[in-house]
Amino acid sequence: MSVPFLDLRRGYHGIRDEILLAVERTLESGWYVLGPEVAAFEREFAEYCGTRHAVGVGSGTDALHLALRACGVKPGDGVVTAPNTAVPTVSAIVAAQACPVFVDIDPRTMTLDPERLRARLSTPAAGPRVTAVIPVHLYGGPADMDPILEVAREHGLMVIEDAAQAHGVEYRGRRAGSLGQAGCFSFYPTKNLGACGDAGMVVTNDADVAERLRMLRNYGEEAKYRSRTDGFNSRLDELQAAILRVKLRHLEEWIAERRRWARLYAELLADAPVTLPAEPALGRHVYHLYAVRSARRDDLQNYLQSRGIATIVHYPTPAHRQPAYVALGYDEGSFPEAERACAEVLSLPLYPEISEAEVRRIAEVVRSARRPIPEA
Ligand SMILES: Cc1ncc(COP(=O)(O)O)c(C=O)c1O
């Protein structure tokens, strides 16, 4: 049996009629960008996240970039994030003309370590003045937000959540995206709530931030052909919004399925030679990715590949060691926990429509790697 990492057609086939109805309704409406579907999706997604406002934009990267600007991050400001994030977290900081500042992770959650954040901010260091922090809810597990928010309050920082992988994540009863000044989502097709193209959203409780975002995404316009600020073109289109509205109605059942497969993996892999993702004590993991860890990750990946099981490494190179960002001056060894995580993580296939037989097969092969891993 060969097992793909992900098959998006299975999800589509499950809701094909609803999607096609929504697409037909939108095409017939003759309104294709920033119209009633976007407005309705913004209302519905804000309600889902427990925030007062939501502003649809072109991608998750744009959500972060525009949120930084809307929250008042200025050119040259330092913005802290974790080194093991997806590169777009960092590109968004640079797009906002700010300077990425990295702080190492807590190895248990693989997200920004609040104590290391406190230490970094309390130690006078050369470099830019830090004005904001972007905790990343990596793989669909919550960052430890309360201590991060506390440190941010002590140091007057804005908190902008990277919730690109975290639709429906909960932290002490609150939804990801609703915890800081702004929460940024990606609806890239592979995400837990995925469009059929690029799309993103910023949610916030701050009416001024929402208003600035609405201008920034649309040429800086406060009214038709009247630009109050410099701006961009990063608009959510009607087709994506209509499709996302359909999918939002299914999100909770899909999260329940993801959690069911994660429980089955945990049961089947209890004695396997890998470290399993930990269920958060304080919230709900939504298992966007099921990232196990192994000191012999590359051997394990090759072994699984040789038995027809596709896996992906999220992410092999920490952001501070990417060619694009070496000029920031962080050497190898600067962030040992994030670097170790990047060397050890391996995402196993997990999505709502994966079959039980596939999960059992994957687990069986991972378990069989307990013996010395043979050459692929
Ligand atoms: C953690 C994280 N941040 C930001 C992004 C950027 O989102 P997008 O691909 O929609 O621009 C992604 C998605 O790839 C992500 O995983």
Coordinates of C-alpha atoms and ligand atoms in Angstrom, one line a residue:
M1 CA 0.0 0.0 0.0
S2 CA 1.5 3.4 -0.9
V3 CA 0.3 6.4 1.2
P4 CA 0.3 10.0 -0.1
F5 CA 1.1 12.8 2.3
L6 CA -2.2 14.5 1.5
D7 CA -4.9 14.1 -1.1
L8 CA -7.0 17.3 -1.3
R9 CA -9.5 15.7 -3.8
R10 CA -10.9 13.5 -1.0
G11 CA -12.0 16.5 0.9
Y12 CA -13.4 18.1 -2.2
H13 CA -15.4 15.0 -3.1
G14 CA -17.0 15.0 0.3
I15 CA -18.6 18.4 -0.2
R16 CA -18.6 18.7 -4.0
D17 CA -22.3 19.7 -4.4
E18 CA -22.1 22.4 -1.7
I19 CA -18.9 23.9 -3.3
L20 CA -20.3 23.8 -6.8
L21 CA -23.5 25.6 -5.6
A22 CA -21.4 28.3 -4.0
V23 CA -19.2 28.7 -7.0
E24 CA -22.2 28.9 -9.4
R25 CA -24.0 31.5 -7.1
T26 CA -20.8 33.6 -7.1
L27 CA -20.2 33.5 -10.8
E28 CA -23.8 34.3 -11.5
S29 CA -23.6 37.3 -9.1
G30 CA -21.2 39.2 -11.4
W31 CA -19.3 40.5 -8.4
Y32 CA -15.8 38.9 -8.0
V33 CA -13.6 40.9 -5.6
L34 CA -14.5 42.2 -2.1
G35 CA -18.2 41.8 -2.2
P36 CA -21.0 40.2 -0.2
E37 CA -19.4 36.8 0.0
V38 CA -16.2 38.3 1.5
A39 CA -18.2 40.4 3.9
A40 CA -20.3 37.4 5.1
F41 CA -17.2 35.2 5.4
E42 CA -15.5 38.0 7.5
R43 CA -18.5 38.0 9.8
E44 CA -18.6 34.3 10.1
F45 CA -14.9 33.8 10.6
A46 CA -14.7 36.6 13.2
E47 CA -17.5 34.9 15.1
Y48 CA -15.7 31.5 14.9
C49 CA -12.5 33.1 16.3
G50 CA -14.4 35.1 19.0
T51 CA -13.3 38.5 17.7
R52 CA -15.2 41.6 16.7
H53 CA -13.6 42.1 13.3
A54 CA -12.1 40.1 10.5
V55 CA -10.5 41.5 7.3
G56 CA -9.9 39.2 4.3
V57 CA -6.6 39.6 2.4
G58 CA -4.7 37.8 -0.3
S59 CA -2.7 35.3 1.7
G60 CA -1.4 34.5 5.2
T61 CA 1.9 36.2 4.4
D62 CA -0.1 39.4 3.5
A63 CA -2.2 39.0 6.7
L64 CA 1.0 39.1 8.8
H65 CA 2.6 41.9 6.7
L66 CA -0.5 44.2 6.8
A67 CA -1.2 43.4 10.4
L68 CA 2.3 44.5 11.5
R69 CA 1.7 47.8 9.6
A70 CA -1.9 48.2 10.9
C71 CA -0.7 47.7 14.5
G72 CA 1.9 50.4 14.1
V73 CA 5.1 48.6 13.6
K74 CA 7.5 51.1 12.1
P75 CA 10.4 50.7 9.6
G76 CA 13.5 49.5 11.5
D77 CA 11.6 48.1 14.5
G78 CA 12.5 44.7 15.8
V79 CA 9.9 42.0 15.6
V80 CA 10.5 38.8 17.6
T81 CA 9.5 35.4 16.3
A82 CA 10.6 31.7 16.5
P83 CA 13.4 30.4 14.2
N84 CA 11.6 27.2 13.4
T85 CA 8.6 28.9 11.8
A86 CA 7.7 28.8 8.1
V87 CA 9.7 31.3 6.2
P88 CA 6.7 33.6 5.3
T89 CA 6.5 34.7 9.0
V90 CA 9.9 36.2 8.5
S91 CA 9.2 37.5 4.9
A92 CA 6.2 39.4 6.3
I93 CA 8.4 41.1 9.0
V94 CA 10.8 42.2 6.3
A95 CA 7.9 43.3 4.0
A96 CA 6.8 45.6 6.8
Q97 CA 10.3 47.1 6.7
A98 CA 10.9 45.7 10.2
C99 CA 13.8 43.6 11.4
P100 CA 13.4 39.9 12.4
V101 CA 14.7 39.1 15.9
F102 CA 14.8 35.4 16.8
V103 CA 14.2 33.9 20.2
D104 CA 14.5 30.1 20.8
I105 CA 11.6 27.8 21.4
D106 CA 10.4 25.6 24.3
P107 CA 11.2 22.1 23.1
R108 CA 8.0 20.7 24.6
T109 CA 5.7 22.9 22.5
M110 CA 8.2 23.8 19.8
T111 CA 6.8 27.3 20.0
L112 CA 8.3 30.6 21.3
D113 CA 9.7 30.2 24.8
P114 CA 8.3 32.9 27.1
E115 CA 11.2 32.8 29.5
R116 CA 13.7 33.1 26.7
L117 CA 11.6 36.0 25.3
R118 CA 11.8 37.7 28.8
A119 CA 15.5 37.1 29.0
R120 CA 16.1 38.6 25.5
L121 CA 14.1 41.7 26.2
S122 CA 15.6 42.2 29.7
T123 CA 19.2 41.9 28.4
P124 CA 20.5 45.1 26.7
A125 CA 21.4 43.9 23.3
A126 CA 22.7 45.6 20.2
G127 CA 20.2 45.7 17.4
P128 CA 16.8 47.2 16.7
R129 CA 14.3 48.2 19.4
V130 CA 11.7 45.4 19.7
T131 CA 8.1 46.6 19.4
A132 CA 6.2 43.5 18.5
V133 CA 6.3 39.7 18.9
I134 CA 4.8 37.1 16.6
P135 CA 4.2 33.8 18.4
V136 CA 3.5 31.0 15.9
H137 CA 1.0 28.3 16.8
L138 CA 3.1 25.8 14.9
Y139 CA 1.6 22.5 13.5
G140 CA -1.8 23.4 15.1
G141 CA -0.6 23.5 18.7
P142 CA -1.0 26.6 20.8
A143 CA 2.0 28.7 21.8
D144 CA 2.0 29.4 25.6
M145 CA 0.2 32.7 25.2
D146 CA -0.4 33.9 28.8
P147 CA 3.2 34.3 29.8
I148 CA 4.0 35.7 26.3
L149 CA 1.3 38.3 26.7
E150 CA 2.6 39.1 30.2
V151 CA 6.1 39.6 29.0
A152 CA 4.7 41.7 26.1
R153 CA 2.8 43.9 28.5
E154 CA 5.8 44.4 30.7
H155 CA 7.8 45.6 27.7
G156 CA 5.1 47.4 25.8
L157 CA 5.1 45.0 22.8
M158 CA 2.3 44.3 20.4
V159 CA 1.4 40.7 20.0
I160 CA 0.4 39.5 16.5
E161 CA -0.4 35.8 16.4
D162 CA 0.7 33.7 13.4
A163 CA -2.3 31.4 13.3
A164 CA -1.7 30.3 9.7
Q165 CA -1.7 26.6 10.9
A166 CA -4.1 27.1 13.8
H167 CA -7.7 27.5 12.7
G168 CA -9.8 26.5 15.8
V169 CA -6.8 26.1 18.1
E170 CA -7.9 26.8 21.7
Y171 CA -5.8 28.2 24.6
R172 CA -7.4 28.3 28.0
G173 CA -10.8 28.5 26.4
R174 CA -10.0 31.2 23.9
R175 CA -9.5 30.7 20.2
A176 CA -6.2 31.3 18.4
G177 CA -6.2 34.7 16.7
S178 CA -8.2 36.4 19.5
L179 CA -5.4 36.6 22.1
G180 CA -3.2 39.5 21.0
Q181 CA -3.7 42.7 19.0
A182 CA -4.3 40.7 15.8
G183 CA -4.4 37.1 14.6
C184 CA -3.3 36.1 11.1
F185 CA -4.6 33.2 9.2
S186 CA -3.7 31.5 5.9
F187 CA -6.2 29.7 3.8
Y188 CA -3.6 28.1 1.5
P189 CA -5.3 24.9 0.1
T190 CA -3.4 22.5 2.4
K191 CA -4.4 24.4 5.6
N192 CA -7.1 23.0 8.0
L193 CA -9.4 25.6 6.4
G194 CA -8.1 25.8 2.9
A195 CA -9.3 27.7 -0.2
C196 CA -8.9 26.6 -3.8
G197 CA -6.1 29.2 -4.2
D198 CA -4.4 31.8 -2.0
A199 CA -6.3 33.6 0.7
G200 CA -5.8 35.0 4.2
M201 CA -7.5 36.9 7.0
V202 CA -6.6 39.1 10.0
V203 CA -8.9 39.0 13.0
T204 CA -8.8 41.6 15.7
N205 CA -10.9 43.2 18.5
D206 CA -9.5 46.6 17.7
A207 CA -11.7 48.7 15.4
D208 CA -8.9 51.0 14.4
V209 CA -6.6 48.2 13.4
A210 CA -9.5 46.7 11.3
E211 CA -10.1 50.0 9.6
R212 CA -6.4 50.5 8.8
L213 CA -6.3 46.9 7.4
R214 CA -9.3 47.6 5.1
M215 CA -7.4 50.6 3.7
L216 CA -4.0 48.8 3.5
R217 CA -5.4 45.9 1.5
N218 CA -7.0 48.2 -1.1
Y219 CA -4.6 50.9 -2.3
G220 CA -4.9 52.8 1.0
E221 CA -8.4 53.8 0.1
E222 CA -10.8 55.1 2.8
A223 CA -13.5 55.6 0.1
K224 CA -13.6 54.9 -3.6
Y225 CA -10.7 56.7 -5.3
R226 CA -9.6 58.4 -2.1
S227 CA -6.4 57.0 -0.6
R228 CA -5.7 58.1 2.9
T229 CA -2.5 56.1 3.3
D230 CA 0.0 54.3 1.1
G231 CA -1.4 50.8 0.4
F232 CA -1.3 47.6 -1.4
N233 CA -3.5 45.3 -3.4
S234 CA -4.2 42.3 -1.2
R235 CA -7.9 41.5 -1.5
L236 CA -9.8 38.4 -0.9
D237 CA -11.9 37.4 -3.9
E238 CA -15.5 36.3 -3.9
L239 CA -15.0 32.8 -5.2
Q240 CA -12.5 31.9 -2.4
A241 CA -14.7 33.5 0.2
A242 CA -17.8 31.6 -1.0
I243 CA -15.8 28.3 -0.9
L244 CA -14.4 29.1 2.5
R245 CA -17.9 29.8 3.9
V246 CA -18.9 26.3 2.8
K247 CA -15.8 24.8 4.4
L248 CA -16.1 26.8 7.6
R249 CA -19.3 25.0 8.3
H250 CA -17.4 21.7 8.2
L251 CA -14.3 22.8 10.1
E252 CA -15.3 21.5 13.5
E253 CA -16.1 18.0 12.2
W254 CA -12.8 18.0 10.3
I255 CA -10.9 19.0 13.5
A256 CA -12.6 16.2 15.3
E257 CA -11.4 13.8 12.6
R258 CA -7.9 15.1 12.8
R259 CA -7.9 14.6 16.6
R260 CA -9.3 11.1 16.2
W261 CA -6.3 10.2 13.9
A262 CA -3.9 11.8 16.2
R263 CA -5.3 9.7 19.1
L264 CA -4.9 6.6 17.0
Y265 CA -1.3 7.4 16.1
A266 CA -0.6 8.1 19.8
E267 CA -2.0 4.7 20.7
L268 CA -0.3 2.8 17.9
L269 CA 3.1 4.6 18.2
A270 CA 3.3 4.5 22.0
D271 CA 6.3 2.2 21.9
A272 CA 7.8 3.4 18.6
P273 CA 11.3 4.9 18.3
V274 CA 9.9 8.4 17.8
T275 CA 8.8 11.3 20.1
L276 CA 5.1 12.1 19.6
P277 CA 3.6 15.5 19.6
A278 CA 2.3 16.4 23.1
E279 CA -1.4 17.2 23.7
P280 CA -1.3 20.7 25.2
A281 CA -2.3 20.9 28.9
L282 CA -4.0 24.2 28.4
G283 CA -5.8 23.9 25.1
R284 CA -6.9 22.1 21.9
H285 CA -4.4 21.0 19.3
V286 CA -5.9 20.8 15.8
Y287 CA -3.2 18.7 14.3
H288 CA -2.6 20.7 11.1
L289 CA 0.5 18.6 11.0
Y290 CA 1.4 15.5 13.0
A291 CA 5.1 16.1 13.5
V292 CA 7.0 13.3 15.3
R293 CA 10.7 13.6 16.3
S294 CA 13.6 11.3 15.7
A295 CA 17.3 11.8 16.1
R296 CA 17.6 9.7 13.0
R297 CA 15.0 11.6 11.1
D298 CA 16.5 11.4 7.6
D299 CA 17.0 7.6 7.9
L300 CA 13.4 7.3 9.1
Q301 CA 12.1 9.4 6.2
N302 CA 14.0 7.3 3.6
Y303 CA 12.9 4.1 5.2
L304 CA 9.2 5.2 5.1
Q305 CA 9.7 6.4 1.5
S306 CA 11.1 3.1 0.5
R307 CA 7.9 1.5 1.8
G308 CA 5.7 3.9 -0.1
I309 CA 4.9 6.3 2.7
A310 CA 5.2 10.0 1.9
T311 CA 6.3 12.4 4.7
I312 CA 7.5 16.0 4.7
V313 CA 9.9 17.9 7.0
H314 CA 8.4 21.1 8.3
Y315 CA 11.0 22.7 8.2
P316 CA 14.5 21.5 7.5
T317 CA 16.3 24.8 7.8
P318 CA 15.5 27.3 10.6
A319 CA 14.8 30.8 9.3
H320 CA 18.0 32.3 10.7
R321 CA 20.0 29.9 8.5
Q322 CA 18.1 30.5 5.3
P323 CA 20.3 32.0 2.6
A324 CA 17.8 34.9 2.5
Y325 CA 18.4 35.8 6.1
V326 CA 22.0 34.9 7.0
A327 CA 22.8 38.6 6.6
L328 CA 20.9 39.1 9.9
G329 CA 24.1 37.6 11.4
Y330 CA 22.9 34.6 13.4
D331 CA 25.4 31.8 13.4
E332 CA 24.6 28.1 13.6
G333 CA 24.2 27.2 17.2
S334 CA 22.4 30.5 18.0
F335 CA 19.1 28.7 18.8
P336 CA 19.9 25.1 19.8
E337 CA 16.4 24.0 20.5
A338 CA 15.0 25.3 17.2
E339 CA 17.9 23.9 15.3
R340 CA 17.5 20.5 17.0
A341 CA 13.8 20.6 16.2
C342 CA 14.5 21.3 12.5
A343 CA 16.9 18.4 12.4
E344 CA 14.5 15.9 14.1
V345 CA 10.9 16.7 13.0
L346 CA 9.0 14.6 10.5
S347 CA 5.4 15.1 9.6
L348 CA 3.4 11.9 9.1
P349 CA 0.3 12.0 6.8
L350 CA -2.7 13.2 8.8
Y351 CA -5.8 14.8 7.3
P352 CA -9.6 14.3 7.9
E353 CA -10.1 12.0 5.0
I354 CA -7.1 9.7 5.6
S355 CA -8.3 6.1 6.1
E356 CA -7.9 4.1 9.2
A357 CA -6.1 1.4 7.1
E358 CA -3.6 4.1 6.0
V359 CA -3.0 5.3 9.6
R360 CA -2.5 1.7 10.7
R361 CA -0.1 1.0 7.9
I362 CA 2.0 4.1 8.5
A363 CA 2.2 3.3 12.2
E364 CA 3.2 -0.3 11.5
V365 CA 6.1 0.8 9.3
V366 CA 7.2 3.5 11.8
R367 CA 7.1 0.8 14.6
S368 CA 9.1 -1.6 12.4
A369 CA 11.9 1.1 12.3
R370 CA 12.6 0.2 16.0
R371 CA 15.2 -2.2 14.6
P372 CA 18.2 -0.5 13.1
I373 CA 16.9 1.3 10.2
P374 CA 18.0 -0.5 7.0
E375 CA 19.3 1.4 4.0
A376 CA 16.5 2.5 1.8
Ligands
LIG1 C1 3.3 29.4 10.1 C2 2.9 30.1 8.7 N1 3.0 31.4 8.6 C3 2.6 32.0 7.5 C4 2.3 31.3 6.4 C5 2.0 32.0 5.1 O1 0.7 31.8 4.6 P1 0.5 31.9 3.0 O2 1.1 30.7 2.4 O3 -1.0 31.9 2.9 O4 1.0 33.2 2.5 C6 2.2 29.9 6.5 C7 1.7 29.1 5.3 O5 2.4 28.6 4.5 C8 2.6 29.3 7.7 O6 2.6 27.9 7.8

